[in-house]
Amino acid sequence: MSPFRRYFFAIASVALAIVVLELLGPTVNGAAAAQVLLLVLIIDARFYGTGPAIVASLCAAVGFERYFVTPSGFNVGDSSDWAALAAFIIMAVVVGELASSAERRAREAQAGRQEVARLYQELQAAFDRASEVEAARRSEQVKAGLLDALTHNLRTPLTAIKASVTALIGAHAHSQPTLSREGQHELLEVIDEESDRLNRFIEGLSAAGSDSPQSINLRAVAAADIVRAGLARAETLTRDYRVALDIAEALPPLSVDAPSMVEVLYILLDNASKYAPPGSTITVSVAQTDEHHVVLSVSDEGPGIPSEARERVFEKFFRVPGRESHDPRRKGIGLGLPIARSLVEAQGGRISIDTPPSGTGTLVQVTVPVSLATRINLESVRTATPAAAGLTVN
């Protein structure tokens, strides 16, 4: 609104108030008139500002003087009337200024709030941009770690296969073979085993990336054979550790897929040797928990896994924060334990993580079923009558 219009409306509002007071007639005294005019001045200051409110207050003072006019004209009565008129003028100016000042402060506060809101939005936008940059950086780190780990896990068996094939080719290239038949057979076994290992690793990646279980061939296998094969495969990983075996006697055969179980044991030994300090002890134990199940356990003396992360480590690509391998060449990507769980559960087993009895390190327990034929034989012996069992009752 233009300044002229603000002054005009302020004076007009006072004039309108005086007209209303005049229409009310002699019933209006000085006190009532003062209250009405003060209310009008406050409204003027609120909507039109300080200048128009002050001018309106002067006009209101002139109008208020009307209530001290004697019938003979504009003659104010005694000195108390002068004092009341002066007090009204002062009150009108002060009230107008206070109301205008309050309005200014309200506008400044509103402008301040808007500025704060603008700054907050800019700060939030800056945080969002920083978060996007950090997320992109972390994504690149994950990709680099994934590529390094995949390269390592693929290169190891390929290197063994390549070395064995090169040795066989060199032996056949000479008229006098430098390798005996036994040596050639051992190299062929290495090629066969490492090819199977490479194939199981790729199948494990496929299993970790899909919800459909891979093909499993269950048959009766001795637990000692699985442990022996797993330790042989992990020999290069555990050579800097003391490996302790604790295999119970008279264990029943397991109903498992042998190559898959060897892969599971290899993964557990790989994790144990990756995070436990060199020179510490890795314990592999096998015990029968009940007539239907056997537990294969691998424990180490490493830093352990926090209880809140013991289930999350079976999630794909999850790694315990701040946990790094003591060997920088052996980088993990968080796929080993998910692959192990997929293989174990496909065989009707389960895998869990706990703390070893010593209170230090990590204990991974794999529970698998015993062979169905063994369970049937046990049930037959338990339910057989003495006569059927070849016993004589006296």
XYZ file of C-alpha atoms in Angstrom:
394
model
C 0.000 0.000 0.000
C 1.311 3.481 -0.876
C 2.225 5.962 1.954
C -0.555 8.360 0.972
C -3.194 5.654 1.251
C -1.850 4.508 4.631
C -2.133 8.057 6.057
C -5.537 8.534 4.486
C -7.008 5.333 5.928
C -5.489 6.013 9.366
C -7.065 9.500 9.563
C -10.319 8.228 8.085
C -10.593 5.509 10.728
C -10.251 8.117 13.495
C -12.823 10.354 11.791
C -15.205 7.395 11.504
C -14.781 6.634 15.215
C -15.584 10.264 16.124
C -18.676 10.203 13.909
C -19.875 7.048 15.649
C -19.296 8.680 19.045
C -21.268 11.736 17.944
C -24.139 9.578 16.794
C -24.241 7.907 20.189
C -24.951 11.324 21.654
C -24.484 12.673 25.181
C -24.356 9.152 26.665
C -20.673 8.983 25.705
C -18.334 10.438 28.322
C -14.621 11.224 28.094
C -13.437 7.846 29.422
C -15.481 5.857 26.921
C -14.365 8.090 24.062
C -10.738 7.667 25.086
C -11.022 3.869 25.049
C -12.617 3.819 21.610
C -10.066 6.205 20.111
C -7.145 4.307 21.662
C -8.450 1.071 20.133
C -8.625 2.733 16.721
C -5.046 4.006 17.096
C -3.760 0.527 17.964
C -5.430 -0.868 14.857
C -3.929 1.942 12.733
C -0.448 1.240 14.079
C -0.908 -2.478 13.419
C -1.929 -2.147 9.782
C -0.526 1.230 8.589
C 2.711 1.748 10.523
C 4.193 4.312 12.935
C 3.858 7.495 10.855
C 0.162 7.112 10.041
C -0.526 6.052 13.659
C 1.116 9.215 15.070
C -0.789 11.504 12.687
C -3.996 9.635 13.529
C -3.259 10.059 17.256
C -3.027 13.857 16.800
C -6.344 13.824 14.986
C -7.819 11.695 17.762
C -6.550 14.203 20.331
C -8.398 16.983 18.534
C -11.510 14.827 18.410
C -11.121 13.874 22.065
C -10.982 17.612 22.952
C -14.573 17.769 21.715
C -15.709 16.102 24.941
C -14.324 18.985 26.997
C -15.942 21.702 24.865
C -18.380 23.897 26.675
C -21.601 25.118 25.047
C -19.959 28.512 24.404
C -17.296 26.964 22.102
C -13.908 25.287 22.257
C -13.157 26.362 25.768
C -11.655 23.743 28.014
C -12.876 23.796 31.546
C -10.642 23.631 34.597
C -6.995 22.494 34.847
C -7.957 18.814 35.347
C -9.492 18.860 31.866
C -6.171 20.123 30.489
C -4.346 17.335 32.279
C -6.743 14.691 30.912
C -6.351 16.047 27.371
C -2.542 16.047 27.613
C -2.532 12.515 29.037
C -4.702 11.279 26.177
C -2.409 12.854 23.555
C 0.669 11.268 25.180
C -1.082 7.884 25.514
C -2.242 7.997 21.915
C 1.274 8.692 20.577
C 2.932 6.068 22.854
C 0.351 3.385 22.057
C 0.685 4.061 18.355
C 4.476 3.824 18.529
C 4.382 0.622 20.636
C 1.921 -1.057 18.308
C 3.970 -0.066 15.262
C 7.179 -1.279 16.931
C 5.560 -4.616 17.763
C 4.493 -4.977 14.151
C 8.022 -4.244 12.951
C 9.468 -6.827 15.300
C 6.899 -9.368 14.118
C 7.853 -8.734 10.509
C 11.561 -8.974 11.345
C 10.977 -12.239 13.245
C 9.060 -13.636 10.268
C 11.865 -12.591 7.945
C 14.363 -14.231 10.338
C 12.393 -17.481 10.350
C 12.266 -17.462 6.569
C 16.027 -16.882 6.433
C 16.638 -19.724 8.877
C 14.415 -22.006 6.810
C 16.311 -21.038 3.659
C 19.689 -21.678 5.300
C 18.440 -25.030 6.630
C 17.323 -26.080 3.162
C 20.706 -25.097 1.728
C 22.478 -27.025 4.500
C 20.272 -30.069 3.916
C 20.984 -29.914 0.203
C 24.709 -29.746 0.959
C 24.425 -32.779 3.247
C 22.514 -34.673 0.562
C 25.197 -33.917 -1.997
C 27.898 -34.997 0.457
C 25.986 -38.213 1.208
C 25.689 -38.999 -2.480
C 29.429 -38.482 -2.935
C 30.178 -40.710 0.083
C 27.776 -43.393 -1.153
C 29.421 -43.350 -4.574
C 32.854 -43.630 -2.960
C 31.763 -46.572 -0.803
C 30.178 -48.236 -3.824
C 33.455 -47.978 -5.689
C 35.280 -49.482 -2.688
C 32.834 -52.396 -2.562
C 33.215 -52.992 -6.280
C 37.006 -52.923 -5.997
C 36.939 -55.315 -3.016
C 34.539 -57.644 -4.800
C 36.741 -57.711 -7.883
C 39.894 -58.367 -5.826
C 38.284 -61.220 -3.880
C 36.773 -62.807 -6.970
C 40.119 -62.545 -8.745
C 41.875 -64.231 -5.831
C 39.352 -67.060 -5.526
C 39.437 -67.695 -9.266
C 43.185 -67.325 -9.710
C 44.149 -69.831 -6.984
C 42.628 -72.952 -8.596
C 43.499 -71.740 -12.088
C 47.139 -71.349 -11.054
C 47.245 -74.918 -9.735
C 45.567 -76.251 -12.889
C 47.928 -74.288 -15.131
C 51.029 -75.492 -13.240
C 49.905 -79.119 -13.376
C 49.051 -78.972 -17.073
C 52.385 -77.281 -17.844
C 54.270 -80.016 -15.966
C 52.376 -82.762 -17.819
C 53.002 -81.137 -21.195
C 56.696 -80.784 -20.378
C 56.893 -84.433 -19.333
C 55.306 -85.671 -22.555
C 57.464 -83.382 -24.674
C 60.594 -85.395 -23.820
C 61.348 -88.808 -25.177
C 62.329 -89.790 -21.657
C 59.473 -88.665 -19.404
C 60.721 -86.759 -16.338
C 57.632 -87.709 -14.332
C 56.715 -91.172 -13.157
C 53.259 -92.535 -13.679
C 52.534 -91.843 -10.026
C 53.653 -88.229 -10.426
C 51.519 -87.786 -13.506
C 48.573 -89.310 -11.690
C 49.027 -86.867 -8.792
C 49.059 -83.927 -11.190
C 45.881 -85.180 -12.852
C 44.279 -85.464 -9.425
C 45.285 -81.866 -8.697
C 43.691 -80.764 -11.960
C 40.538 -82.720 -11.150
C 40.279 -81.375 -7.591
C 40.986 -77.757 -8.505
C 38.517 -77.940 -11.398
C 35.886 -79.195 -8.954
C 36.841 -76.440 -6.528
C 36.497 -73.798 -9.236
C 33.176 -75.243 -10.298
C 31.871 -75.294 -6.704
C 32.952 -71.688 -6.201
C 31.043 -70.577 -9.287
C 28.029 -72.652 -8.240
C 28.263 -71.072 -4.797
C 28.152 -67.615 -6.347
C 25.077 -68.649 -8.311
C 23.457 -70.029 -5.151
C 24.219 -66.812 -3.261
C 22.699 -64.750 -6.041
C 19.454 -66.699 -6.286
C 16.896 -68.223 -3.969
C 16.762 -71.570 -5.753
C 18.855 -74.317 -4.132
C 21.563 -75.982 -6.200
C 21.608 -79.683 -6.999
C 22.711 -81.812 -4.033
C 23.623 -85.497 -4.166
C 23.132 -86.938 -0.675
C 24.883 -90.142 0.262
C 26.435 -91.781 3.319
C 29.868 -90.258 4.020
C 32.220 -90.679 6.965
C 32.780 -87.470 8.914
C 36.520 -88.215 9.142
C 36.771 -88.306 5.335
C 35.188 -84.855 5.059
C 37.523 -83.428 7.701
C 40.554 -84.986 6.037
C 39.627 -83.616 2.610
C 38.816 -80.171 3.972
C 42.113 -79.910 5.862
C 44.035 -81.058 2.785
C 42.434 -78.354 0.675
C 43.107 -75.681 3.296
C 46.677 -76.818 3.976
C 48.220 -73.689 2.452
C 45.862 -71.497 4.521
C 46.492 -73.195 7.870
C 50.233 -73.853 7.644
C 50.959 -70.911 9.983
C 48.498 -72.224 12.609
C 48.241 -75.087 15.041
C 45.361 -77.264 13.842
C 43.808 -79.392 16.591
C 41.415 -82.257 15.789
C 38.778 -83.571 18.156
C 36.752 -86.248 16.373
C 34.546 -88.482 18.465
C 34.813 -92.221 18.035
C 32.139 -94.452 16.520
C 30.465 -91.637 14.619
C 27.677 -92.719 12.258
C 27.973 -91.891 8.536
C 26.553 -88.530 7.514
C 23.816 -88.035 4.964
C 25.462 -85.205 2.998
C 26.881 -84.180 -0.346
C 30.600 -84.747 0.246
C 32.026 -82.079 -2.123
C 29.634 -79.486 -0.700
C 30.578 -80.311 2.888
C 34.278 -80.140 2.020
C 33.619 -76.705 0.509
C 31.808 -75.616 3.697
C 34.721 -76.784 5.869
C 37.163 -75.025 3.549
C 35.192 -71.758 3.877
C 35.210 -72.012 7.688
C 38.952 -72.738 7.776
C 39.556 -69.887 5.343
C 37.677 -67.454 7.622
C 39.430 -68.740 10.745
C 42.900 -68.379 9.230
C 42.011 -65.022 7.711
C 41.125 -63.227 10.954
C 42.832 -65.221 13.728
C 46.453 -64.244 14.485
C 49.151 -66.529 13.016
C 50.476 -69.055 15.491
C 47.115 -69.430 17.231
C 45.098 -72.644 17.362
C 42.274 -73.607 15.018
C 40.222 -76.494 16.380
C 38.124 -78.804 14.188
C 35.804 -81.090 16.123
C 33.044 -83.540 15.251
C 30.577 -84.931 17.767
C 27.164 -86.557 17.731
C 24.553 -84.459 19.505
C 21.682 -86.952 19.251
C 20.782 -90.059 17.291
C 19.773 -88.000 14.271
C 22.452 -85.305 14.028
C 26.200 -84.720 14.066
C 27.844 -81.332 14.663
C 31.023 -80.286 12.868
C 32.632 -77.279 14.587
C 35.472 -74.934 13.713
C 36.744 -72.576 16.415
C 39.568 -70.056 16.408
C 41.271 -67.595 18.743
C 40.567 -64.502 16.684
C 38.678 -61.309 17.587
C 35.286 -63.042 17.494
C 32.006 -61.808 16.032
C 29.713 -59.494 18.066
C 26.419 -61.098 19.051
C 24.409 -58.489 17.110
C 26.271 -59.385 13.884
C 26.176 -63.196 14.159
C 23.100 -63.477 11.987
C 23.965 -60.637 9.648
C 27.258 -62.284 8.584
C 25.120 -64.756 6.640
C 23.759 -61.893 4.534
C 25.343 -61.435 1.134
C 28.196 -58.900 1.042
C 27.917 -58.062 4.760
C 31.208 -57.726 6.620
C 31.765 -56.943 10.287
C 32.695 -53.220 10.447
C 36.376 -52.607 11.138
C 37.310 -56.260 10.616
C 40.256 -56.708 8.253
C 42.340 -59.746 7.388
C 45.834 -59.851 8.877
C 47.021 -60.696 5.354
C 46.173 -57.781 2.992
C 46.287 -60.178 0.024
C 43.300 -62.099 1.390
C 40.425 -59.685 1.092
C 36.909 -60.845 1.910
C 33.717 -59.733 0.192
C 31.101 -61.213 2.504
C 30.106 -64.198 0.363
C 31.808 -67.114 2.139
C 29.355 -67.637 4.996
C 26.248 -67.001 2.815
C 27.512 -69.674 0.421
C 28.199 -72.025 3.359
C 24.683 -71.538 4.749
C 23.166 -72.151 1.310
C 25.111 -75.420 0.958
C 24.341 -76.618 4.496
C 20.628 -75.829 4.379
C 20.318 -77.538 0.973
C 21.404 -80.736 2.777
C 18.836 -80.357 5.552
C 21.352 -78.966 8.028
C 21.861 -75.692 9.835
C 24.801 -73.438 10.645
C 25.238 -71.049 13.562
C 27.866 -68.909 15.279
C 28.703 -68.839 18.974
C 31.556 -68.067 21.361
C 34.016 -70.896 22.150
C 34.095 -72.241 25.727
C 37.368 -70.364 26.223
C 35.467 -67.091 25.788
C 37.770 -65.892 22.991
C 37.361 -66.190 19.241
C 34.617 -67.575 17.027
C 32.869 -70.935 17.084
C 30.991 -71.976 13.936
C 28.800 -75.064 14.283
C 27.417 -77.015 11.331
C 24.683 -79.504 12.217
C 23.927 -82.168 9.598
C 21.769 -85.314 9.651
C 23.214 -88.798 9.934
C 22.609 -91.370 7.247
C 19.032 -92.662 7.030
C 20.267 -96.264 6.891
C 22.133 -95.734 10.161
C 19.015 -94.317 11.820
C 16.959 -97.265 10.626
C 19.533 -99.712 11.978
C 19.591 -97.963 15.339
C 15.814 -98.028 15.554
C 15.807 -101.718 14.642
C 18.268 -102.588 17.395
C 16.364 -100.491 19.938
C 12.977 -102.030 19.158
C 14.151 -105.631 18.599
C 13.013 -108.285 21.089
C 15.700 -110.244 23.008
C 14.933 -113.341 20.956
C 15.137 -111.457 17.674
C 18.453 -110.004 18.786
C 19.816 -113.470 19.439
C 19.708 -113.181 23.238
C 18.476 -115.769 25.702
C 16.307 -114.737 28.610
C 16.784 -116.759 31.759
